[in-house]
């Protein structure tokens, strides 16, 4: 019985290892990692999925804005960025998660959500850009 139990245990360990954390694709990125990617000039796009007014009042530098409700209708605008890492964020995470899911459903593979979203970015005292609407 011990031999059979050991074989089963080894098989379970192997199965767990194949499907473990190393094989799970990360879906978030920390503020520090994002800053690092920007400094290293990694090919990436930052997508603010908040409303236009929220975006204009202050956003992550270099971010473009498409309201999360418009992602599917405007997916063609994102086509040039398909091969890049795309980092999405909103105010607190709910809208970014919806946008991330829509992008992945449309075949975008490297889509990450900014850990802490805009609330975390502001709490960390990181720089923001504003858009002059005049």
Tab-separated table of C-alpha atoms in Angstrom:
chain	number	residue	atom	x	y	z
A	1	UNK	CA	0.000	0.000	0.000
A	2	UNK	CA	2.816	2.411	0.782
A	3	UNK	CA	4.229	2.036	-2.708
A	4	UNK	CA	0.875	2.856	-4.291
A	5	UNK	CA	0.364	5.775	-1.914
A	6	UNK	CA	3.826	7.131	-2.743
A	7	UNK	CA	3.193	6.855	-6.488
A	8	UNK	CA	-0.132	8.671	-6.131
A	9	UNK	CA	1.501	11.375	-4.014
A	10	UNK	CA	4.255	11.880	-6.591
A	11	UNK	CA	1.687	12.088	-9.378
A	12	UNK	CA	-0.290	14.689	-7.436
A	13	UNK	CA	2.841	16.733	-6.747
A	14	UNK	CA	3.732	16.675	-10.431
A	15	UNK	CA	0.201	17.707	-11.422
A	16	UNK	CA	0.191	20.545	-8.886
A	17	UNK	CA	3.548	21.763	-10.099
A	18	UNK	CA	2.425	21.910	-13.738
A	19	UNK	CA	-0.641	23.937	-12.800
A	20	UNK	CA	0.965	25.886	-9.997
A	21	UNK	CA	1.774	29.561	-9.621
A	22	UNK	CA	4.644	29.473	-12.118
A	23	UNK	CA	2.270	28.492	-14.926
A	24	UNK	CA	-0.428	31.018	-14.029
A	25	UNK	CA	-0.150	34.186	-16.102
A	26	UNK	CA	0.042	37.240	-13.888
A	27	UNK	CA	-2.664	39.766	-14.511
A	28	UNK	CA	-1.476	42.661	-12.377
A	29	UNK	CA	1.531	44.929	-12.287
A	30	UNK	CA	2.823	46.975	-9.368
A	31	UNK	CA	3.454	50.714	-9.567
A	32	UNK	CA	7.184	50.050	-9.218
A	33	UNK	CA	7.145	47.538	-12.079
A	34	UNK	CA	5.244	49.956	-14.302
A	35	UNK	CA	7.752	52.739	-13.572
A	36	UNK	CA	10.562	50.274	-14.309
A	37	UNK	CA	8.967	49.272	-17.627
A	38	UNK	CA	8.642	52.961	-18.538
A	39	UNK	CA	12.271	53.687	-17.621
A	40	UNK	CA	13.456	50.667	-19.627
A	41	UNK	CA	11.353	51.913	-22.557
A	42	UNK	CA	9.560	48.568	-22.823
A	43	UNK	CA	6.972	48.592	-25.595
A	44	UNK	CA	3.824	49.209	-23.581
A	45	UNK	CA	0.598	51.168	-23.553
A	46	UNK	CA	-1.189	52.522	-20.510
A	47	UNK	CA	-4.958	52.625	-20.747
A	48	UNK	CA	-7.070	54.714	-18.377
A	49	UNK	CA	-10.613	53.319	-18.531
A	50	UNK	CA	-12.241	55.990	-16.365
A	51	UNK	CA	-14.597	58.662	-17.699
A	52	UNK	CA	-13.171	61.480	-19.803
A	53	UNK	CA	-13.629	63.951	-16.922
A	54	UNK	CA	-11.751	61.729	-14.475
A	55	UNK	CA	-8.944	61.276	-17.014
A	56	UNK	CA	-8.665	65.014	-17.695
A	57	UNK	CA	-8.473	65.824	-13.979
A	58	UNK	CA	-5.354	63.675	-13.584
A	59	UNK	CA	-3.971	60.465	-15.061
A	60	UNK	CA	-0.835	58.338	-15.141
A	61	UNK	CA	1.672	60.074	-17.427
A	62	UNK	CA	1.479	58.771	-20.973
A	63	UNK	CA	-1.885	57.073	-20.514
A	64	UNK	CA	-4.549	57.127	-23.201
A	65	UNK	CA	-8.237	57.196	-22.323
A	66	UNK	CA	-11.054	54.937	-23.439
A	67	UNK	CA	-14.005	54.633	-21.073
A	68	UNK	CA	-14.433	51.004	-20.024
A	69	UNK	CA	-17.990	51.027	-21.439
A	70	UNK	CA	-16.561	51.813	-24.896
A	71	UNK	CA	-13.740	49.233	-25.025
A	72	UNK	CA	-15.545	46.678	-27.180
A	73	UNK	CA	-16.907	49.323	-29.577
A	74	UNK	CA	-13.475	50.965	-29.939
A	75	UNK	CA	-11.321	47.827	-29.988
A	76	UNK	CA	-10.023	48.735	-33.476
A	77	UNK	CA	-8.309	51.809	-31.992
A	78	UNK	CA	-6.268	49.488	-29.795
A	79	UNK	CA	-5.218	47.184	-32.636
A	80	UNK	CA	-1.818	48.925	-33.105
A	81	UNK	CA	-1.021	48.013	-29.486
A	82	UNK	CA	-1.938	44.310	-29.741
A	83	UNK	CA	1.704	43.113	-29.497
A	84	UNK	CA	2.536	45.423	-26.578
A	85	UNK	CA	2.017	45.062	-22.880
A	86	UNK	CA	-1.161	46.947	-22.004
A	87	UNK	CA	-1.632	48.227	-18.466
A	88	UNK	CA	-5.212	49.172	-17.607
A	89	UNK	CA	-6.406	51.084	-14.581
A	90	UNK	CA	-9.413	52.956	-13.266
A	91	UNK	CA	-10.069	54.616	-9.912
A	92	UNK	CA	-10.260	51.534	-7.719
A	93	UNK	CA	-10.215	48.406	-9.917
A	94	UNK	CA	-13.745	47.370	-10.883
A	95	UNK	CA	-13.856	49.076	-14.292
A	96	UNK	CA	-10.282	48.068	-15.099
A	97	UNK	CA	-11.125	44.412	-14.440
A	98	UNK	CA	-14.064	44.653	-16.866
A	99	UNK	CA	-11.851	46.307	-19.508
A	100	UNK	CA	-9.088	43.743	-18.987
A	101	UNK	CA	-11.564	40.918	-19.527
A	102	UNK	CA	-12.904	42.555	-22.714
A	103	UNK	CA	-9.377	43.001	-24.100
A	104	UNK	CA	-8.452	39.396	-23.377
A	105	UNK	CA	-11.700	38.225	-24.958
A	106	UNK	CA	-10.678	40.190	-28.074
A	107	UNK	CA	-7.357	38.350	-28.243
A	108	UNK	CA	-5.030	40.779	-26.469
A	109	UNK	CA	-2.592	38.647	-24.492
A	110	UNK	CA	-0.338	40.887	-22.381
A	111	UNK	CA	-2.976	42.825	-20.453
A	112	UNK	CA	-2.193	43.821	-16.880
A	113	UNK	CA	-4.118	45.758	-14.265
A	114	UNK	CA	-2.239	48.396	-12.305
A	115	UNK	CA	-2.119	47.275	-8.689
A	116	UNK	CA	-3.945	49.852	-6.568
A	117	UNK	CA	-5.259	51.640	-9.663
A	118	UNK	CA	-5.421	55.461	-9.531
A	119	UNK	CA	-6.141	55.551	-5.792
A	120	UNK	CA	-2.879	53.703	-5.135
A	121	UNK	CA	-0.988	55.847	-7.635
A	122	UNK	CA	-2.128	59.028	-5.887
A	123	UNK	CA	-1.484	57.645	-2.391
A	124	UNK	CA	2.078	56.827	-3.462
A	125	UNK	CA	2.526	60.477	-4.480
A	126	UNK	CA	3.427	59.561	-8.049
A	127	UNK	CA	3.224	62.162	-10.826
A	128	UNK	CA	0.013	62.768	-12.743
A	129	UNK	CA	-0.719	64.580	-15.969
A	130	UNK	CA	-3.781	66.699	-16.529
A	131	UNK	CA	-5.429	67.447	-19.838
A	132	UNK	CA	-6.174	71.025	-20.725
A	133	UNK	CA	-9.647	71.049	-22.270
A	134	UNK	CA	-9.661	74.727	-23.238
